[in-house]
CSV table of C-alpha atoms and ligand atoms in Angstrom, one decimal:
chain,number,residue,atom,x,y,z
X,1,MET,CA,83.7,-3.5,-12.0
X,2,THR,CA,81.7,-1.2,-10.0
X,3,LYS,CA,80.2,0.4,-12.9
X,4,GLU,CA,79.1,-3.1,-14.2
X,5,THR,CA,75.4,-3.4,-14.2
X,6,PHE,CA,73.8,-6.4,-12.6
X,7,LYS,CA,70.0,-7.5,-12.1
X,8,ALA,CA,68.1,-7.0,-8.5
X,9,PHE,CA,64.6,-7.6,-7.7
X,10,LEU,CA,63.6,-4.2,-6.2
X,11,VAL,CA,60.6,-3.4,-3.9
X,12,SER,CA,59.4,0.1,-4.0
X,13,GLN,CA,57.0,2.0,-2.2
X,14,ILE,CA,54.1,3.8,-4.0
X,15,ASP,CA,52.1,4.9,-1.0
X,16,ASN,CA,51.4,4.5,2.5
X,17,LYS,CA,49.8,1.1,1.9
X,18,ASN,CA,51.3,0.0,-1.5
X,19,TYR,CA,54.2,-1.3,-2.9
X,20,GLN,CA,55.7,-2.9,-6.1
X,21,THR,CA,58.4,-5.1,-7.5
X,22,ASN,CA,60.3,-4.7,-10.8
X,23,ILE,CA,63.6,-6.5,-12.2
X,24,VAL,CA,65.9,-3.4,-12.2
X,25,GLU,CA,69.6,-2.9,-13.2
X,26,LYS,CA,71.8,-1.6,-10.7
X,27,VAL,CA,75.7,-1.0,-10.2
X,28,VAL,CA,78.0,-2.2,-7.5
X,29,ASP,CA,78.1,1.3,-6.2
X,30,ASP,CA,74.3,0.9,-5.1
X,31,LEU,CA,75.2,-1.8,-2.3
X,32,PRO,CA,75.5,-1.0,0.9
X,33,GLN,CA,79.3,-0.8,2.3
X,34,GLY,CA,80.6,-4.0,3.7
X,35,ASP,CA,83.9,-5.9,3.7
X,36,VAL,CA,82.9,-8.6,1.4
X,37,LEU,CA,81.5,-8.3,-2.3
X,38,ILE,CA,79.8,-11.4,-3.4
X,39,ARG,CA,78.6,-12.8,-6.8
X,40,VAL,CA,75.4,-14.2,-5.9
X,41,GLU,CA,74.8,-17.4,-7.9
X,42,TYR,CA,71.6,-18.9,-5.6
X,43,SER,CA,69.5,-17.5,-3.2
X,44,SER,CA,66.0,-18.8,-1.9
X,45,LEU,CA,62.4,-17.8,-1.1
X,46,ASN,CA,61.4,-17.9,2.7
X,47,TYR,CA,58.3,-16.5,4.3
X,48,LYS,CA,60.0,-13.4,5.5
X,49,ASP,CA,61.0,-12.5,2.0
X,50,ALA,CA,57.2,-12.3,1.2
X,51,LEU,CA,56.7,-10.2,4.0
X,52,SER,CA,59.3,-7.9,2.9
X,53,ALA,CA,58.3,-7.6,-0.9
X,54,LYS,CA,54.9,-6.6,0.5
X,55,GLY,CA,56.1,-3.7,2.7
X,56,ASN,CA,55.7,-5.5,5.9
X,57,PRO,CA,57.4,-3.0,8.6
X,58,GLY,CA,58.3,-5.7,10.8
X,59,VAL,CA,60.6,-7.0,8.5
X,60,THR,CA,61.9,-4.1,6.2
X,61,LYS,CA,61.7,-0.5,7.0
X,62,LYS,CA,63.6,1.3,4.4
X,63,PHE,CA,62.5,1.3,0.6
X,64,PRO,CA,63.6,0.9,-2.1
X,65,HIS,CA,64.8,-2.3,-1.1
X,66,VAL,CA,66.2,-5.7,-2.3
X,67,PRO,CA,64.7,-8.9,-0.2
X,68,GLY,CA,66.4,-11.9,0.2
X,69,ILE,CA,67.8,-13.2,3.6
X,70,ASP,CA,69.8,-16.0,1.7
X,71,ALA,CA,72.6,-15.6,-0.8
X,72,ALA,CA,75.4,-18.0,-1.7
X,73,GLY,CA,78.1,-17.3,-4.3
X,74,ARG,CA,81.8,-16.7,-4.8
X,75,VAL,CA,83.9,-13.7,-3.2
X,76,VAL,CA,84.6,-11.0,-5.8
X,77,ILE,CA,86.5,-8.5,-3.4
X,78,SER,CA,87.3,-9.3,0.1
X,79,LYS,CA,88.5,-6.4,2.7
X,80,SER,CA,88.6,-9.3,5.2
X,81,ALA,CA,91.6,-11.6,5.8
X,82,GLN,CA,89.3,-14.2,6.5
X,83,PHE,CA,88.2,-14.5,2.8
X,84,GLN,CA,89.8,-14.4,-0.7
X,85,ALA,CA,88.6,-13.8,-4.1
X,86,ASN,CA,86.9,-16.9,-5.5
X,87,ASP,CA,86.1,-18.4,-2.3
X,88,SER,CA,82.5,-19.9,-2.1
X,89,VAL,CA,80.4,-18.5,0.7
X,90,ILE,CA,77.1,-18.6,2.3
X,91,VAL,CA,75.3,-15.8,3.9
X,92,THR,CA,71.8,-15.9,5.8
X,93,GLY,CA,70.3,-14.3,8.5
X,94,PHE,CA,71.5,-10.9,10.3
X,95,ASP,CA,70.3,-8.1,8.4
X,96,LEU,CA,70.6,-9.4,5.1
X,97,GLY,CA,67.2,-9.0,3.0
X,98,MET,CA,65.5,-7.0,5.9
X,99,ASP,CA,67.1,-3.4,5.8
X,100,THR,CA,70.5,-4.4,4.1
X,101,TRP,CA,70.0,-5.3,0.1
X,102,GLY,CA,69.8,-9.1,0.0
X,103,GLY,CA,70.0,-12.1,-2.1
X,104,PHE,CA,67.7,-11.3,-4.7
X,105,ALA,CA,70.1,-9.6,-6.7
X,106,GLU,CA,73.4,-10.9,-8.6
X,107,TYR,CA,75.7,-9.1,-5.9
X,108,ILE,CA,75.4,-8.3,-2.2
X,109,ARG,CA,78.0,-6.6,-0.1
X,110,VAL,CA,78.1,-7.6,3.5
X,111,PRO,CA,80.0,-7.4,6.8
X,112,ALA,CA,82.6,-10.3,7.0
X,113,GLU,CA,81.1,-11.4,10.3
X,114,TRP,CA,77.9,-12.5,8.3
X,115,VAL,CA,79.9,-14.8,6.0
X,116,VAL,CA,80.5,-18.7,6.3
X,117,SER,CA,82.6,-20.6,3.9
X,118,LEU,CA,80.7,-23.3,2.0
X,119,PRO,CA,81.4,-26.6,3.6
X,120,ASP,CA,83.2,-29.7,2.2
X,121,GLY,CA,80.5,-31.7,0.5
X,122,MET,CA,78.0,-29.2,-0.3
X,123,SER,CA,77.4,-27.2,-3.8
X,124,LEU,CA,76.4,-23.5,-3.5
X,125,ARG,CA,73.3,-24.9,-5.1
X,126,GLU,CA,72.3,-27.3,-2.5
X,127,SER,CA,73.0,-24.8,0.4
X,128,MET,CA,70.4,-22.5,-1.2
X,129,ILE,CA,68.0,-25.6,-1.5
X,130,PHE,CA,68.6,-25.7,2.2
X,131,GLY,CA,68.8,-21.7,2.8
X,132,THR,CA,67.2,-20.3,6.0
X,133,ALA,CA,64.6,-22.8,6.0
X,134,GLY,CA,66.6,-25.9,6.0
X,135,PHE,CA,69.0,-24.3,8.6
X,136,THR,CA,66.1,-23.4,10.7
X,137,ALA,CA,65.3,-27.1,10.6
X,138,ALA,CA,68.7,-28.1,11.8
X,139,LEU,CA,68.8,-25.7,14.6
X,140,CYS,CA,65.5,-27.4,15.8
X,141,ILE,CA,66.9,-30.6,15.1
X,142,ASP,CA,69.9,-29.8,17.1
X,143,ALA,CA,67.9,-28.4,19.9
X,144,LEU,CA,65.8,-31.7,20.0
X,145,GLN,CA,69.1,-33.5,20.1
X,146,GLN,CA,70.6,-31.3,22.9
X,147,ASN,CA,67.5,-32.0,24.8
X,148,ASN,CA,68.0,-35.9,24.5
X,149,ILE,CA,65.3,-36.5,22.2
X,150,THR,CA,66.8,-39.7,20.6
X,151,PRO,CA,64.6,-42.0,18.3
X,152,ASP,CA,63.6,-44.7,21.0
X,153,ARG,CA,61.9,-41.6,22.7
X,154,GLY,CA,58.9,-41.8,20.5
X,155,GLU,CA,57.6,-39.9,17.5
X,156,VAL,CA,58.7,-36.3,16.6
X,157,LEU,CA,56.0,-34.2,15.0
X,158,VAL,CA,56.6,-31.5,12.2
X,159,THR,CA,53.9,-28.9,11.5
X,160,GLY,CA,53.8,-26.8,8.2
X,161,ALA,CA,55.0,-30.4,6.9
X,162,THR,CA,54.9,-29.4,3.1
X,163,GLY,CA,56.4,-26.0,3.5
X,164,GLY,CA,60.1,-25.1,3.6
X,165,VAL,CA,61.2,-26.0,7.0
X,166,GLY,CA,58.8,-28.7,7.1
X,167,SER,CA,60.0,-30.5,4.5
X,168,ILE,CA,63.5,-30.4,5.4
X,169,ALA,CA,63.0,-31.0,8.9
X,170,ILE,CA,61.0,-34.2,8.1
X,171,SER,CA,63.7,-35.4,5.6
X,172,ILE,CA,66.6,-34.6,8.1
X,173,LEU,CA,64.6,-36.3,11.1
X,174,ALA,CA,63.7,-39.4,9.1
X,175,LYS,CA,67.5,-40.0,8.2
X,176,LEU,CA,68.3,-40.0,11.5
X,177,GLY,CA,66.0,-42.6,12.4
X,178,TYR,CA,63.2,-40.7,13.9
X,179,ALA,CA,59.5,-41.7,13.5
X,180,VAL,CA,58.1,-38.3,12.2
X,181,VAL,CA,54.4,-37.5,12.4
X,182,ALA,CA,53.6,-34.6,9.6
X,183,VAL,CA,51.1,-32.1,10.1
X,184,THR,CA,49.6,-30.9,6.9
X,185,GLY,CA,46.7,-29.0,5.5
X,186,LYS,CA,47.4,-30.2,1.9
X,187,GLU,CA,45.6,-33.7,1.5
X,188,SER,CA,47.1,-33.9,-2.2
X,189,GLN,CA,50.7,-33.8,-0.9
X,190,TYR,CA,50.5,-37.2,1.4
X,191,ASP,CA,52.6,-38.9,-1.2
X,192,TYR,CA,55.2,-36.2,-1.3
X,193,LEU,CA,55.5,-36.5,2.8
X,194,LYS,CA,56.0,-40.1,2.7
X,195,PHE,CA,58.6,-39.8,0.1
X,196,LEU,CA,60.4,-37.4,2.4
X,197,GLY,CA,60.3,-40.0,5.3
X,198,ALA,CA,57.0,-39.0,7.4
X,199,SER,CA,56.0,-42.1,9.0
X,200,SER,CA,52.5,-40.7,9.7
X,201,ILE,CA,50.4,-37.8,8.5
X,202,ILE,CA,47.8,-36.0,10.1
X,203,SER,CA,45.3,-33.0,9.3
X,204,ARG,CA,46.0,-29.5,11.0
X,205,GLU,CA,42.7,-29.8,12.9
X,206,GLU,CA,44.1,-33.0,15.0
X,207,VAL,CA,46.5,-30.6,16.6
X,208,ASN,CA,44.4,-27.5,17.0
X,209,ASP,CA,42.5,-28.2,20.3
X,210,ASN,CA,39.6,-25.9,21.6
X,211,SER,CA,38.5,-28.1,24.7
X,212,GLY,CA,40.4,-25.5,27.0
X,213,LYS,CA,41.9,-28.4,28.9
X,214,PRO,CA,45.4,-27.7,30.1
X,215,LEU,CA,46.8,-31.3,29.5
X,216,LEU,CA,45.6,-33.7,26.7
X,217,LYS,CA,46.7,-37.3,25.9
X,218,GLU,CA,50.8,-37.4,25.6
X,219,ARG,CA,51.9,-38.2,22.2
X,220,TRP,CA,55.0,-36.7,21.1
X,221,ALA,CA,58.5,-36.8,22.4
X,222,GLY,CA,59.4,-33.9,20.4
X,223,VAL,CA,58.1,-31.3,18.1
X,224,VAL,CA,59.3,-29.3,15.3
X,225,ASP,CA,56.7,-26.2,15.0
X,226,THR,CA,56.6,-23.7,12.3
X,227,VAL,CA,52.9,-22.5,12.8
X,228,GLY,CA,52.7,-21.1,16.5
X,229,GLY,CA,49.0,-20.1,17.8
X,230,ASN,CA,46.7,-22.4,19.1
X,231,THR,CA,48.3,-25.0,17.3
X,232,LEU,CA,51.7,-24.6,19.3
X,233,ALA,CA,49.4,-24.3,22.6
X,234,THR,CA,48.1,-27.6,21.5
X,235,LEU,CA,51.3,-29.3,20.9
X,236,ILE,CA,52.7,-28.1,24.2
X,237,GLU,CA,49.7,-29.6,26.0
X,238,THR,CA,50.0,-33.1,24.2
X,239,THR,CA,53.6,-33.6,24.3
X,240,LYS,CA,55.2,-36.4,26.5
X,241,HIS,CA,56.7,-36.2,29.8
X,242,SER,CA,60.5,-34.6,29.7
X,243,GLY,CA,59.6,-33.8,25.7
X,244,CYS,CA,60.5,-31.0,23.9
X,245,VAL,CA,58.9,-28.5,21.8
X,246,THR,CA,60.9,-26.3,19.3
X,247,ALA,CA,58.9,-23.3,18.3
X,248,CYS,CA,60.6,-21.3,14.9
X,249,GLY,CA,57.4,-19.8,13.3
X,250,LEU,CA,54.2,-18.1,13.2
X,251,VAL,CA,52.2,-19.0,10.1
X,252,GLY,CA,49.3,-19.7,12.1
X,253,GLY,CA,49.6,-16.9,14.6
X,254,ALA,CA,51.9,-15.1,17.1
X,255,GLU,CA,49.8,-15.5,20.1
X,256,LEU,CA,50.4,-18.4,22.5
X,257,ILE,CA,47.8,-18.8,25.2
X,258,THR,CA,48.5,-22.3,27.3
X,259,THR,CA,48.9,-22.8,30.9
X,260,VAL,CA,52.0,-23.8,33.0
X,261,TYR,CA,50.8,-27.3,33.8
X,262,PRO,CA,52.6,-28.8,30.9
X,263,PHE,CA,56.2,-27.4,32.2
X,264,ILE,CA,55.5,-28.4,36.0
X,265,LEU,CA,53.8,-31.4,35.7
X,266,ARG,CA,55.3,-33.1,32.6
X,267,GLY,CA,58.6,-31.2,32.4
X,268,VAL,CA,57.9,-30.2,28.8
X,269,ARG,CA,60.7,-27.9,27.4
X,270,LEU,CA,59.6,-25.0,24.9
X,271,ILE,CA,62.8,-23.9,23.0
X,272,GLY,CA,62.9,-20.8,20.9
X,273,ILE,CA,64.7,-20.9,17.6
X,274,ASP,CA,66.2,-17.9,16.1
X,275,SER,CA,68.2,-18.5,12.9
X,276,VAL,CA,69.1,-14.7,12.6
X,277,GLN,CA,71.0,-14.0,15.1
X,278,CYS,CA,72.5,-17.3,15.6
X,279,PRO,CA,76.3,-17.2,16.4
X,280,ILE,CA,78.6,-17.9,13.7
X,281,ALA,CA,80.3,-21.1,15.4
X,282,THR,CA,76.8,-22.4,15.6
X,283,ARG,CA,76.3,-21.8,12.1
X,284,SER,CA,79.5,-23.6,10.8
X,285,THR,CA,79.0,-26.5,12.8
X,286,LEU,CA,75.2,-27.1,11.5
X,287,TRP,CA,76.2,-26.2,8.0
X,288,LYS,CA,79.1,-29.1,8.1
X,289,LYS,CA,76.2,-31.4,9.4
X,290,LEU,CA,73.8,-30.4,6.4
X,291,ALA,CA,76.8,-31.2,4.0
X,292,SER,CA,77.3,-34.6,5.4
X,293,ASP,CA,75.6,-36.8,8.1
X,294,TRP,CA,72.3,-34.8,7.6
X,295,LYS,CA,72.3,-34.4,4.1
X,296,PRO,CA,69.0,-35.7,2.7
X,297,SER,CA,69.4,-37.7,-0.5
X,298,HIS,CA,66.4,-36.5,-2.1
X,299,LEU,CA,66.9,-32.7,-1.9
X,300,GLU,CA,66.3,-32.2,-5.5
X,301,ARG,CA,62.7,-33.3,-5.0
X,302,VAL,CA,62.1,-30.5,-2.8
X,303,VAL,CA,62.9,-27.9,-4.7
X,304,THR,CA,61.5,-25.6,-7.7
X,305,THR,CA,63.8,-23.4,-9.2
X,306,VAL,CA,62.9,-19.9,-10.7
X,307,ASN,CA,64.6,-17.0,-12.0
X,308,LEU,CA,64.2,-13.4,-10.8
X,309,GLU,CA,61.2,-12.6,-13.4
X,310,GLU,CA,59.6,-15.8,-11.7
X,311,LEU,CA,60.0,-14.9,-8.5
X,312,ARG,CA,57.0,-12.6,-8.1
X,313,GLU,CA,54.3,-15.1,-8.5
X,314,LYS,CA,56.1,-17.4,-5.9
X,315,VAL,CA,56.1,-14.5,-3.5
X,316,ASN,CA,52.4,-14.3,-3.6
X,317,ALA,CA,52.1,-18.3,-3.3
X,318,ILE,CA,54.2,-18.4,-0.3
X,319,LEU,CA,51.9,-15.9,1.7
X,320,GLN,CA,49.1,-18.0,0.8
X,321,GLY,CA,50.7,-21.1,2.2
X,322,LYS,CA,50.6,-22.6,-1.3
X,323,ILE,CA,54.5,-23.6,-1.8
X,324,VAL,CA,55.5,-27.2,-1.6
X,325,GLY,CA,59.1,-27.6,-0.4
X,326,ARG,CA,61.9,-25.1,-1.4
X,327,VAL,CA,62.1,-22.4,-4.0
X,328,LEU,CA,65.4,-21.7,-5.5
X,329,VAL,CA,66.6,-18.8,-6.9
X,330,ASP,CA,69.1,-19.2,-9.8
X,331,LEU,CA,70.9,-16.1,-10.6
X,332,SER,CA,74.2,-18.2,-11.9
X,333,ARG,CA,74.0,-16.8,-15.3
X,334,LYS,CA,77.1,-18.4,-16.7
X,335,ASP,CA,77.7,-15.8,-19.3
X,336,ARG,CA,77.8,-12.9,-16.6
X,337,LEU,CA,79.9,-15.1,-14.3
X,338,ALA,CA,82.4,-15.7,-16.8
X,339,LYS,CA,83.3,-11.8,-16.9
X,340,LEU,CA,84.4,-11.8,-13.4
V,1,NAP,N1,62.9,-18.6,13.9
V,1,NAP,C1,63.5,-18.4,12.8
V,1,NAP,O1,64.6,-18.0,12.7
V,1,NAP,C2,62.9,-18.8,11.5
V,1,NAP,C3,63.5,-19.2,10.4
V,1,NAP,C4,62.9,-19.6,9.1
V,1,NAP,C5,61.5,-19.5,9.1
V,1,NAP,N2,60.9,-19.3,10.3
V,1,NAP,C6,59.3,-19.1,10.2
V,1,NAP,O2,58.8,-20.3,10.2
V,1,NAP,C7,57.6,-20.4,9.5
V,1,NAP,C8,57.8,-21.3,8.1
V,1,NAP,O3,58.8,-20.9,7.2
V,1,NAP,P1,58.6,-21.4,6.1
V,1,NAP,O4,59.5,-21.0,5.1
V,1,NAP,O5,58.7,-23.0,6.0
V,1,NAP,O6,57.4,-21.3,5.4
V,1,NAP,P2,56.4,-21.7,4.2
V,1,NAP,O7,57.4,-22.6,3.1
V,1,NAP,O8,55.5,-21.0,3.4
V,1,NAP,O9,55.8,-23.2,4.7
V,1,NAP,C9,54.8,-22.9,5.8
V,1,NAP,C10,53.8,-24.1,6.0
V,1,NAP,O10,52.9,-23.8,6.7
V,1,NAP,C11,51.5,-24.7,6.7
V,1,NAP,N3,50.8,-23.3,6.8
V,1,NAP,C12,50.6,-22.4,6.1
V,1,NAP,N4,49.6,-21.4,6.7
V,1,NAP,C13,49.1,-22.0,7.7
V,1,NAP,C14,48.4,-21.9,8.8
V,1,NAP,N5,47.2,-20.8,8.8
V,1,NAP,N6,47.9,-22.7,9.6
V,1,NAP,C15,48.7,-23.9,9.8
V,1,NAP,N7,49.5,-24.2,9.0
V,1,NAP,C16,49.7,-23.1,8.2
V,1,NAP,C17,51.6,-24.8,5.1
V,1,NAP,O11,51.9,-26.2,5.3
V,1,NAP,P3,50.9,-27.6,5.3
V,1,NAP,O12,49.9,-27.2,4.1
V,1,NAP,O13,51.7,-28.8,5.0
V,1,NAP,O14,50.3,-27.4,6.6
V,1,NAP,C18,52.8,-24.1,4.6
V,1,NAP,O15,53.3,-24.7,3.5
V,1,NAP,C19,57.4,-18.9,9.2
V,1,NAP,O16,56.5,-18.4,10.0
V,1,NAP,C20,58.6,-18.5,9.3
V,1,NAP,O17,58.7,-17.1,9.4
V,1,NAP,C21,61.5,-18.8,11.4
């Protein structure tokens, strides 16, 4: 089967600044070495994939390259005793889709240490509706819980609310009984955010303070921040005493200018979230929660499904902040799967 061709979304470098994407046919021998060969059925689009597809050297240094930091599918060949042929598995993070060819292809080959078994109660499709964005939302909520942010402590604010991390974070928090404040730049999506479970919605400007004051009125018990920059600084300065701010993203900027006052006068905690190197035990625990108590009933409402050909347009849209919810990449062509 190593000579069987499969489809991949390949990014090639044209010159110093320019990159192009093509759907190409590859053979399994073209894949990097690894313990587990997986027939990918679903992947998903994350912000980082779009950066990789545009040649961002902070994400991918080696081209030609297949992006896709997420993949879910069935094991075809495993050199590891941990996995058998036909096992349903999830791979997210580590080097997948960064400098190791990723999930925007019908096959991946990866180290066994990167692979998580699909938990009971979750389909491969559902796992990729969550994808890294949903898993990151779960990491943020887990951090809030570990820092004793229970629903009775007050509102939890979510930025980038209509995006992937934001949509899933709102859905899970609402399911767990939190009052959720959604921050969005998209006035047209208020109904969508209410449907997900937001109890109130505010504009980006309301959490972008330029007064220079080190402490502002206390408002949130907890925060899931995907934006960074001055938004994150404002959120730290508006979090209640002993509250917790989780920082996972930088769509609004990587710089953070604030003072120590929120930390030393209000005991605010700032927790960094990294889904890439997250230990495998934490992954298993959180994927099980996503498959059960934390699984929103309306997952299908947050997803747009595309094939590899339709992906290019979505790559541009996510970089412009125009995506609502999650983009699922369907690679499950049943005619090809039947051959395995
Ligand atoms: N730390 C980790 O392990 C980890 C894992 C996954 C993602 N991330 C990061 O988390 C961030 C969000 O990822 P995602 O997958 O949710 O991306 P996404 O689907 O593109 O969502 C981002 C959302 O942020 C808002 N936004 C966009 N540009 C903005 C700006 N200039 N200022 C303020 N808000 C803006 C938009 O929502 P509204 O229009 O509703 O405001 C947008 O939909 C990215 O920076 C990503 O790299 C980190």
